[in-house]
Tab-separated table of C-alpha atoms in Angstrom:
chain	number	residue	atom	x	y	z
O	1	UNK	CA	5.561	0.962	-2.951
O	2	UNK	CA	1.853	1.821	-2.612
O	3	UNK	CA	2.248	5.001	-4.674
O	4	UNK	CA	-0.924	7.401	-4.866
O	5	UNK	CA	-2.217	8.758	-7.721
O	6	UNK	CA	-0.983	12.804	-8.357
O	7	UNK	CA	2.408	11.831	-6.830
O	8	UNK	CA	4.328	10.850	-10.229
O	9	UNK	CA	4.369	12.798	-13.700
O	10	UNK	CA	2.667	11.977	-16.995
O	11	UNK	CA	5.675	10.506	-18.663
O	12	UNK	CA	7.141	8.706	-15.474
O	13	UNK	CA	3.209	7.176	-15.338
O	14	UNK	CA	3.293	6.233	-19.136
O	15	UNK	CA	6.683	4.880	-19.147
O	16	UNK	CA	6.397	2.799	-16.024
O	17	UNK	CA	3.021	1.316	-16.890
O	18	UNK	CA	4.352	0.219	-20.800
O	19	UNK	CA	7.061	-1.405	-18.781
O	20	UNK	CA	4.914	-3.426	-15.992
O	21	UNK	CA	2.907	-3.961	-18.828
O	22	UNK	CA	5.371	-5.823	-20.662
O	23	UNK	CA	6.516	-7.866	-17.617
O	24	UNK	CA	3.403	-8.880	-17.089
O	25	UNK	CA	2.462	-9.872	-20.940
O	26	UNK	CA	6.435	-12.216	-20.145
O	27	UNK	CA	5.317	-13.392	-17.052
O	28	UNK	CA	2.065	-14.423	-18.150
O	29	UNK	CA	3.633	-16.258	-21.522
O	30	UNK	CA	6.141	-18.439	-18.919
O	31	UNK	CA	3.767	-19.072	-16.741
O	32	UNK	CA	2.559	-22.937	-17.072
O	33	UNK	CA	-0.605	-24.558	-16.215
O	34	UNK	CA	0.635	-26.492	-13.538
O	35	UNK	CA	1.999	-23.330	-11.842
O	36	UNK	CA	-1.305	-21.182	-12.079
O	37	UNK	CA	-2.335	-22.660	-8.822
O	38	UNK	CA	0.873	-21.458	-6.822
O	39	UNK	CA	0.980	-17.951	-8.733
O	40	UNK	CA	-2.459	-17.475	-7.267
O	41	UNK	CA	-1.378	-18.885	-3.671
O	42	UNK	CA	1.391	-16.616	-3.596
O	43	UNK	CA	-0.732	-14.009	-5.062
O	44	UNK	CA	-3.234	-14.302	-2.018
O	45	UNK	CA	-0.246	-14.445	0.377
O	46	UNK	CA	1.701	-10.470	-0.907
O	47	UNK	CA	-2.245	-9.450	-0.787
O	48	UNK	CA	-2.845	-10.450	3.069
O	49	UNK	CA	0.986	-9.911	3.709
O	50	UNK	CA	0.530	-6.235	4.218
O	51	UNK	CA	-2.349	-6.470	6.984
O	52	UNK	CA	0.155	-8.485	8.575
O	53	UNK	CA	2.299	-6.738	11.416
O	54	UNK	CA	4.965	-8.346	13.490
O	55	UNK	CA	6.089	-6.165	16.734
O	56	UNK	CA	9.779	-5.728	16.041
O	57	UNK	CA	10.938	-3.446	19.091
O	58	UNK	CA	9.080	-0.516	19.786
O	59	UNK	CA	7.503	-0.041	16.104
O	60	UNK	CA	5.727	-2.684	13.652
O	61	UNK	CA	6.749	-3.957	10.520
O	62	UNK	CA	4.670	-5.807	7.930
O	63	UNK	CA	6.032	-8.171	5.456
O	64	UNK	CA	6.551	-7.509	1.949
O	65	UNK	CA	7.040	-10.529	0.389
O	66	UNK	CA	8.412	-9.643	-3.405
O	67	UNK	CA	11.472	-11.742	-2.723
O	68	UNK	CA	9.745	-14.946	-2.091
O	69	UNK	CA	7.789	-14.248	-4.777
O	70	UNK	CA	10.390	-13.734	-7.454
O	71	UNK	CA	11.923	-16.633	-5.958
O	72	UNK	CA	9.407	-19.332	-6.677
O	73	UNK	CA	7.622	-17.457	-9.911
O	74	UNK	CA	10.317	-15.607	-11.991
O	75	UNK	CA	8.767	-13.938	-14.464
O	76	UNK	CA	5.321	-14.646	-13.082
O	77	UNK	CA	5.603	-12.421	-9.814
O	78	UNK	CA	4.847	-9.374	-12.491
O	79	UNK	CA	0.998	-10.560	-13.437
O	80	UNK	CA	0.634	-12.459	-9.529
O	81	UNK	CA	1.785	-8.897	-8.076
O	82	UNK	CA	-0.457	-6.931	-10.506
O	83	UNK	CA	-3.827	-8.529	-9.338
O	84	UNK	CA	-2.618	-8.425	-5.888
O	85	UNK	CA	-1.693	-4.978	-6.158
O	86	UNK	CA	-5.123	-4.140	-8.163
O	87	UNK	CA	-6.998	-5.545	-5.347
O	88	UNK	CA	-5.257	-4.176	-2.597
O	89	UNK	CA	-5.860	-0.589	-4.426
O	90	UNK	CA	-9.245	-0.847	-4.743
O	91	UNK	CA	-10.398	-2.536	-1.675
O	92	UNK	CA	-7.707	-0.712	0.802
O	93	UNK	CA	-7.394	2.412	-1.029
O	94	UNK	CA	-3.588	1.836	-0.657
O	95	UNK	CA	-1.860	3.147	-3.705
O	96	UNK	CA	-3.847	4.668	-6.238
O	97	UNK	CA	-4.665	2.973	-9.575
O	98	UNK	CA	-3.270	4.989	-12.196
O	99	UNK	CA	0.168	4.644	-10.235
O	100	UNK	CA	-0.713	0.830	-10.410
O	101	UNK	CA	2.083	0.190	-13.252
O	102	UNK	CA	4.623	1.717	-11.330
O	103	UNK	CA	3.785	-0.151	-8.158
O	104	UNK	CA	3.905	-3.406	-9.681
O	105	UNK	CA	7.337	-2.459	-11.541
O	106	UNK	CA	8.559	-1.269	-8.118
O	107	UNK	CA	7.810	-4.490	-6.442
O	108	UNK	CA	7.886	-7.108	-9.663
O	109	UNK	CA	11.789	-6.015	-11.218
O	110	UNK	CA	13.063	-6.563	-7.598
O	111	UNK	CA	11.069	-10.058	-6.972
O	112	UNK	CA	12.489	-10.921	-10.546
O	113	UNK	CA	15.842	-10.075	-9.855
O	114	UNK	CA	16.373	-11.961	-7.185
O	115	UNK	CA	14.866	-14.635	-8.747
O	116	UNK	CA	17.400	-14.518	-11.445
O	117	UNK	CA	19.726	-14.644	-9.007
O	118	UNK	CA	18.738	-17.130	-5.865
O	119	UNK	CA	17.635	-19.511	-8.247
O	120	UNK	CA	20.773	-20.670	-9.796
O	121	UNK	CA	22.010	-21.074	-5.961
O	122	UNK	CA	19.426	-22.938	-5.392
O	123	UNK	CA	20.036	-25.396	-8.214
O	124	UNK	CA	23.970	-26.275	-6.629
O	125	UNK	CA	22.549	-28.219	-3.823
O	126	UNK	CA	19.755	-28.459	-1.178
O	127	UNK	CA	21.806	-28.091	2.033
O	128	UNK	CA	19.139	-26.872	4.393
O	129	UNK	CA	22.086	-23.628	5.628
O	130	UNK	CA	22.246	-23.039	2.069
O	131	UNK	CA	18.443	-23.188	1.239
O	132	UNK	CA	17.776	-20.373	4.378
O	133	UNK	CA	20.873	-18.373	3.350
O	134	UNK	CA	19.424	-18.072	0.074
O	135	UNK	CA	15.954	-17.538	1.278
O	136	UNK	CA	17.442	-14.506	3.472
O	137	UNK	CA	19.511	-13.219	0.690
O	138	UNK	CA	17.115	-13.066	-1.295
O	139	UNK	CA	14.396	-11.835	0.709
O	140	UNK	CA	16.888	-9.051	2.242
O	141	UNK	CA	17.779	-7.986	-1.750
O	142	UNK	CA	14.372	-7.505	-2.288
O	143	UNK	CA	14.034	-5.263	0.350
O	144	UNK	CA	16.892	-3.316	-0.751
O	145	UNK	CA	15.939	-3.064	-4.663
O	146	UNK	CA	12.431	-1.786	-3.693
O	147	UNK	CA	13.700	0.815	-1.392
O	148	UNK	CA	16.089	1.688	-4.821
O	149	UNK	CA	13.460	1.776	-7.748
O	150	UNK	CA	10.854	3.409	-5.606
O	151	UNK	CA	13.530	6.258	-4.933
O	152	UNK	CA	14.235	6.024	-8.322
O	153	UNK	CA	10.975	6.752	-9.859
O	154	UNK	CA	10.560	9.598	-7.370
O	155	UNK	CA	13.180	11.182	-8.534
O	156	UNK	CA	12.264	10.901	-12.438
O	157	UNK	CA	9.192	12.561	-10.575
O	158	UNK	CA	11.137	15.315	-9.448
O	159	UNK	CA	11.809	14.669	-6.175
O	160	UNK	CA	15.079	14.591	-4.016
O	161	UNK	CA	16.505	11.197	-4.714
O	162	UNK	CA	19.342	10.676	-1.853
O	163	UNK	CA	16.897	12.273	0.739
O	164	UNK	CA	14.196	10.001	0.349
O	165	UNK	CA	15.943	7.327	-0.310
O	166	UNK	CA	17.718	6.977	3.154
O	167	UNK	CA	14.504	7.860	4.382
O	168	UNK	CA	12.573	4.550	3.015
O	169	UNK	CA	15.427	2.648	3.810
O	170	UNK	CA	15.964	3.751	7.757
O	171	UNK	CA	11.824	2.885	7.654
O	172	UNK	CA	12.562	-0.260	6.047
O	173	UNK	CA	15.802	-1.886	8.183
O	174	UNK	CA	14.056	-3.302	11.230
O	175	UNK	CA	11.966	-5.031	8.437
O	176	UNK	CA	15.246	-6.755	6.642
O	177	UNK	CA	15.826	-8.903	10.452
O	178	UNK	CA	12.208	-9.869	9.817
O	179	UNK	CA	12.189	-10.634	6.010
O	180	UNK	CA	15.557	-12.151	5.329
O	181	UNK	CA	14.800	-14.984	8.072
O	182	UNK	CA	11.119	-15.322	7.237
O	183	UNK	CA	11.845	-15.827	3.317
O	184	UNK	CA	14.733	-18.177	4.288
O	185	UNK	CA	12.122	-20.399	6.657
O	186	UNK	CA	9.636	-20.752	3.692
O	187	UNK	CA	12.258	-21.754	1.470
O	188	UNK	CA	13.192	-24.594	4.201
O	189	UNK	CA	9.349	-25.510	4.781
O	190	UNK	CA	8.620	-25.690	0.908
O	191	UNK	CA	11.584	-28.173	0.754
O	192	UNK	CA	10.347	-29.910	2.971
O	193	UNK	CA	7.074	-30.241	2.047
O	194	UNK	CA	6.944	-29.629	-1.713
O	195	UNK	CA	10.534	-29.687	-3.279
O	196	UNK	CA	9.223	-29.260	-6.789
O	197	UNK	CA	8.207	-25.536	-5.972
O	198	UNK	CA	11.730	-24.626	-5.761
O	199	UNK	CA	12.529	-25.770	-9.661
O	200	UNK	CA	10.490	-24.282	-11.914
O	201	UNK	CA	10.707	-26.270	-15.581
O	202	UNK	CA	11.680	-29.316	-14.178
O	203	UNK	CA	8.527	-30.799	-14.841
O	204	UNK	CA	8.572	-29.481	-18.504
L	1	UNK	CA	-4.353	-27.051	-1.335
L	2	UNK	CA	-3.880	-28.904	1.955
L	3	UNK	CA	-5.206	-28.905	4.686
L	4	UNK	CA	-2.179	-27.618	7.007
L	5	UNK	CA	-1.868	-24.533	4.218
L	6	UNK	CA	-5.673	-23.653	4.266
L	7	UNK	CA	-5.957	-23.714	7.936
L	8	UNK	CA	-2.295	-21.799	8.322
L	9	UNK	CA	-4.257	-19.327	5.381
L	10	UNK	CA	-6.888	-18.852	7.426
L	11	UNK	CA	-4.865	-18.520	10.947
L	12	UNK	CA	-3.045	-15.534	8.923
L	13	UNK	CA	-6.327	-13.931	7.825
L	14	UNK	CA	-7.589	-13.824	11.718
L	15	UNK	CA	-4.351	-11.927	12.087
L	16	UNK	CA	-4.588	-9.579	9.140
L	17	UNK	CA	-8.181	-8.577	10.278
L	18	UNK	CA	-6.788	-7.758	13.712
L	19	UNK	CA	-6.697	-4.047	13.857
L	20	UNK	CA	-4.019	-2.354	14.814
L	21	UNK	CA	-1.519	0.389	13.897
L	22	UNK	CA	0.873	-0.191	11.003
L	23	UNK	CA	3.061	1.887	8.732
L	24	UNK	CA	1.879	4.274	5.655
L	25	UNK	CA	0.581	1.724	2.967
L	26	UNK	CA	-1.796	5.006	2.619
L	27	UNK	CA	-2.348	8.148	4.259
L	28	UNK	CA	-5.389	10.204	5.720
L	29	UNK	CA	-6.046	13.798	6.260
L	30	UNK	CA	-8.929	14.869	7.997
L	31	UNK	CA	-9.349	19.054	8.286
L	32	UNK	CA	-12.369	21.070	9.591
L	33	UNK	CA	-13.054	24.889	10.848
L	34	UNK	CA	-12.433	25.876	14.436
L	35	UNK	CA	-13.512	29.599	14.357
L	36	UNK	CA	-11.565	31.359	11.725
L	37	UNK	CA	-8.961	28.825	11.341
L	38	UNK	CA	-8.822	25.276	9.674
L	39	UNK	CA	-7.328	22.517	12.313
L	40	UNK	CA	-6.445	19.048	11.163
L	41	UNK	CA	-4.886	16.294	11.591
L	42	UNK	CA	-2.658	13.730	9.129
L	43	UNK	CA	-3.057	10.151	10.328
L	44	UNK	CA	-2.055	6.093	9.048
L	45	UNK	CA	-5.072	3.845	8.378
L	46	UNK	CA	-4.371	2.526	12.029
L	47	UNK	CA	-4.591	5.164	13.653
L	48	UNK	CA	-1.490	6.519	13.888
L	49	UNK	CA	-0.219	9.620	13.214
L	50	UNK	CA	1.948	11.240	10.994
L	51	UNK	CA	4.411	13.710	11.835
L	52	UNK	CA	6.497	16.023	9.584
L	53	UNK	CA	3.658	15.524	5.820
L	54	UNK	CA	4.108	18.867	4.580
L	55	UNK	CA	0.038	19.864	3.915
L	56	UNK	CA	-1.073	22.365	1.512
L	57	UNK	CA	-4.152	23.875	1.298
L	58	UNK	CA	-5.271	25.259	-2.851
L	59	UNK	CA	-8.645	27.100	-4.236
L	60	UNK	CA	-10.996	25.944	-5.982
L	61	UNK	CA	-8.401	27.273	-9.184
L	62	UNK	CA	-5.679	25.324	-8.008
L	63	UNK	CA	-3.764	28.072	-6.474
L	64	UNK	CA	-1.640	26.870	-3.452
L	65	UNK	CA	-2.948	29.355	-0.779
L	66	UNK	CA	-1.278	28.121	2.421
L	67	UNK	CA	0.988	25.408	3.359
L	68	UNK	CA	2.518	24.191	6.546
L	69	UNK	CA	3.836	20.762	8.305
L	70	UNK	CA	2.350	18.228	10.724
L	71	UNK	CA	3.599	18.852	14.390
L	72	UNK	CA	4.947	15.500	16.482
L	73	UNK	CA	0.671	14.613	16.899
L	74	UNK	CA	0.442	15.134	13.332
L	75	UNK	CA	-2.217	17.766	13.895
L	76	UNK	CA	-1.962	20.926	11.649
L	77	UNK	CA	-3.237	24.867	11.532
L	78	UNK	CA	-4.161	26.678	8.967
L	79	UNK	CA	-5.612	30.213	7.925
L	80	UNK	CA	-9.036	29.678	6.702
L	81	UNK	CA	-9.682	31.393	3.461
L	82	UNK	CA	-13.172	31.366	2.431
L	83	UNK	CA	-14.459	29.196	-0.256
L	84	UNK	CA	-13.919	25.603	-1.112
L	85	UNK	CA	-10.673	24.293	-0.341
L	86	UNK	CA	-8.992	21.263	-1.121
L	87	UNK	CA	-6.108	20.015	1.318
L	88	UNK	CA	-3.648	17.708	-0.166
L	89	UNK	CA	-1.112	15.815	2.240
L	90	UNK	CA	1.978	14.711	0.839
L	91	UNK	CA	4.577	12.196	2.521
L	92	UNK	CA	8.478	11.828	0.983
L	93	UNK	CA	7.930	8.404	0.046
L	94	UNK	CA	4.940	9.362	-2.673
L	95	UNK	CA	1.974	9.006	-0.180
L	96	UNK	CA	-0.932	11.550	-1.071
L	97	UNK	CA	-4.302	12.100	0.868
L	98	UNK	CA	-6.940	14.467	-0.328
L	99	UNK	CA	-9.836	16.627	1.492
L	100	UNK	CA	-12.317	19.122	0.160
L	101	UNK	CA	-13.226	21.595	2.911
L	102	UNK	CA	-16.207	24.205	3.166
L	103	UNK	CA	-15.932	27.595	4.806
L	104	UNK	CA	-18.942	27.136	7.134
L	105	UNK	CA	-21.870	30.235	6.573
L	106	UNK	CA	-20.673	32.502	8.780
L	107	UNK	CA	-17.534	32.946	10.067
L	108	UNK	CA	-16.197	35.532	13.092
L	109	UNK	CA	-15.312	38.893	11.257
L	110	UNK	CA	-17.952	38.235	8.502
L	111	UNK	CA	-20.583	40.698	9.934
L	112	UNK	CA	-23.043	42.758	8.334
L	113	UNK	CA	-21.585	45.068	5.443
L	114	UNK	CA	-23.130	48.385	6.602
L	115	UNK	CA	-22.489	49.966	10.271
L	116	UNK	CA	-24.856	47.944	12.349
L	117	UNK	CA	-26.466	48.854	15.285
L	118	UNK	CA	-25.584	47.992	18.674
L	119	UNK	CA	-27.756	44.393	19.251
L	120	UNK	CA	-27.026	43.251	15.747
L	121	UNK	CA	-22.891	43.163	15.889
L	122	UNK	CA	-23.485	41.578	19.446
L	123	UNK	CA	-26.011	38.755	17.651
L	124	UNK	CA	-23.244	38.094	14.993
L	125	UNK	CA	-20.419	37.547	18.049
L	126	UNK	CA	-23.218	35.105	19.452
L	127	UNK	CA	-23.278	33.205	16.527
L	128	UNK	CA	-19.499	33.111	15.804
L	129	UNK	CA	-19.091	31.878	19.673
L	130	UNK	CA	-21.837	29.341	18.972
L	131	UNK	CA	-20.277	28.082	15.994
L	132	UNK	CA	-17.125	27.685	17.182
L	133	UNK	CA	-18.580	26.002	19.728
L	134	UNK	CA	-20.578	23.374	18.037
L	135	UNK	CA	-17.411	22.813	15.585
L	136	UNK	CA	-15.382	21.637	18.730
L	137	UNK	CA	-17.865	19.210	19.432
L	138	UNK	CA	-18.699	17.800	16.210
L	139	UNK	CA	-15.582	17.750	14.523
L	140	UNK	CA	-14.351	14.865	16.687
L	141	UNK	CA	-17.505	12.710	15.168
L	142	UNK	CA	-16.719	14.110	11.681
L	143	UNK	CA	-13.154	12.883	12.545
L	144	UNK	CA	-14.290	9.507	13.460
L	145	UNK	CA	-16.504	9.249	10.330
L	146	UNK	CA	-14.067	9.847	8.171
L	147	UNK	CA	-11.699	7.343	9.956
L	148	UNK	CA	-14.551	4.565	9.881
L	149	UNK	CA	-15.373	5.093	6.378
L	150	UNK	CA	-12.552	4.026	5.213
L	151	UNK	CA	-11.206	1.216	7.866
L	152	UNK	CA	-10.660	-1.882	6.916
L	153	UNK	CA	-12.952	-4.660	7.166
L	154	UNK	CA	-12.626	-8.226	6.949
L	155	UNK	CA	-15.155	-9.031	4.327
L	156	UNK	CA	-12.875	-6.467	2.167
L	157	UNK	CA	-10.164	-9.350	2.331
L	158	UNK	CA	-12.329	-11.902	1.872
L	159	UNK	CA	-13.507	-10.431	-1.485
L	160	UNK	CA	-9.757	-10.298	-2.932
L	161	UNK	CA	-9.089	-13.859	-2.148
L	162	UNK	CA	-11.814	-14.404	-3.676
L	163	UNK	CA	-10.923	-12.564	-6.633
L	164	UNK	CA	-7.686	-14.245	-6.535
L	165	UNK	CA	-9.231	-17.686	-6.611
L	166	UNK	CA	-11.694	-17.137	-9.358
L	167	UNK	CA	-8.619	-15.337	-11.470
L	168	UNK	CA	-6.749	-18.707	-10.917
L	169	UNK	CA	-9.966	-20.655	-11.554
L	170	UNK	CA	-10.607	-18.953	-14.990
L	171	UNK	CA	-6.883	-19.064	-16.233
L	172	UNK	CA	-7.163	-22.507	-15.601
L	173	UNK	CA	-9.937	-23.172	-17.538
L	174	UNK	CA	-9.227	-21.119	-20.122
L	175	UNK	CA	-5.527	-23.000	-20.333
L	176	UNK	CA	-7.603	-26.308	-20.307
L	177	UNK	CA	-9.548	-25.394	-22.994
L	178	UNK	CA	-6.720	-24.485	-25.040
L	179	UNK	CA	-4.786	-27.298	-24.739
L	180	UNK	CA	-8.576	-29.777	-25.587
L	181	UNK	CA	-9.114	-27.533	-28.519
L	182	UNK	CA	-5.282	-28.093	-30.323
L	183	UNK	CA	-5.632	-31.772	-29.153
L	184	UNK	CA	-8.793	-32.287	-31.538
């Protein structure tokens, strides 16, 4: 997720930065005015989500955030995860910056994903159950897909793919109790508080 | 934004500057000379360390000249071979960490080419005990350089909300001046 530089190959690098390039150059064009101020807000929030730990048992786990993300922005996680990525890179050292396209495809295809799928769910009813089960699901997915494409890419890299995939994902589990139900609470709060988040174009 | 959301944004920064252990968003390697061999240790931006990074240790060619595997303390030996040496650390999940090491001036073994005399090879011993001995003390401080050099700081996070905020304030500008311009 926070790849460093030297770990992938040339043509895994050039290939996965044309793609997040892309995404980004989509996300940008259906991303409206009105929603600039949110991208940026949820932006901030994947940037400081990292330096945030929650004790969960005997280890820590921090929160990732991509689900909520792709949940509210669609498209427009790719260029809010970019800059947030960029700045993390640069100011934290984590992940190195030619490996920045394939961090933000790693994180931005899952966020988008389960956007394309939560939101739909979303858009049969506001039950407050179903508004945290989606929030979980979606959050959870997230989890799940990054856990996939970053095992994925490593492999293109020539590495093991089954190996380090369980490995990420054993890291990752005691961080799906703490995502799914955190991503499922914001969806509830936002209702609460700003119901328009939760449909995009409605105001189009 | 509100007030509730800039206060709870500023409640979460508090906890974000907190220090404190976490998992591999990056890793560290830190390596210097203890005698004739190269001790080190592989450690998370916390603090923590980081058992089972496989470590390698290439010349100044790029040549892989030794390799080996963190221990349960993530500390790690290796054979010192002269020169310049670069020590790469390398985690499963694509972390990478990077250090350039210098054979210090003199090591034990490195005496005098021709057949010295009695007082000289006992003079080079002395010096290989004393530097051995000055390594074990300073390489703790070099070790807590390193690790301060590149901590965290809260000014750090500060600066990319910033940059965050003026990104969102230029878009928006630039979006308003679009839409003025086709207007007229």
């Amino acid at each position: 997720m926070h790849l460093a530089d030297g770990i992938l190959t040339g043509p895994v690098l050039a290939g996965t930065t044309l793609l997040a390039v892309a995404g980004v150059a989509l996300g940008l064009r259906r991303t409206d005015y009105e929603q600039i101020p949110q991208t940026a807000v949820l932006a901030a929030a994947f940037f400081v989500s990292s330096l945030i730990h929650v004790p969960l048992g005997p280890s820590q786990v921090h929160l990732v955030l991509n689900g909520l993300l792709g949940l509210l922005l669609g498209w427009g996680a790719f260029p809010a995860l970019l800059v947030a990525l960029f700045l993390q890179a640069i100011l934290f050292g984590y992940g190195g910056l030619t490996a920045l396209g394939a961090n933000t495809l790693i994180m931005a295809l899952p966020a988008v994903i389960c956007g394309f799928l939560a939101r739909p769910l979303l858009a049969r009813g506001r039950h407050p159950v179903r508004l945290f089960a989606v929030g979980c699901l979606s959050g959870g997915l997230a989890l799940v897909l990054n856990s996939i494409f970053l095992a994925a890419i490593l492999y293109l890299s020539d590495r093991e793919f089954l190996g380090v995939l369980s490995a990420i994902f054993l890291a990752h589990l005691p961080l799906l109790l703490v995502e799914g139900p955190l991503t499922g609470a914001a969806v509830l709060f936002l209702h609460k508080t700003k119901p328009e988040i939760l449909t995009p174009g409605a105001h189009r | 934004m509100t007030a509730r959301s800039t206060f709870l944004l500023i409640a979460l920064l508090l906890v974000a500057a907190w220090p404190h252990p976490g998992q591999a968003h990056a890793i560290r390697i830190f390596a210097a000379y203890e005698g004739a061999a190269i001790r080190g240790s592989v450690y998370l931006p916390g603090g923590n360390p980081l058992a089972g990074a496989s470590v390698a240790a290439s010349d100044q060619a790029g040549r892989v000249v030794a390799r080996t595997a963190t221990d349960d303390q993530g500390q790690f030996t290796l054979s010192g071979g002269g020169g310049i040496l670069l020590l790469t650390a390398e985690t499963m999940d694509g972390h990478r960490a990077e250090f350039t090491l210098a054979a210090p001036k003199l090591a034990p073994g490195q005496g005098q080419a021709d057949a010295p005399p009695a007082a000289a090879r006992s003079n080079d011993e002395l010096r290989a005990l004393i530097e051995k001995a000055v390594a074990r003390q300073l390489n703790p401080l070099r070790e807590q350089l390193d690790r301060e050099a590149h901590r965290r700081r809260l000014q750090d996070i500060l600066g990319g909300l910033g940059y965050i905020a003026g990104l969102a304030g230029l878009a928006l500008y630039g979006v308003a001046r679009k839409k003025t311009g086709k207007r007229d």
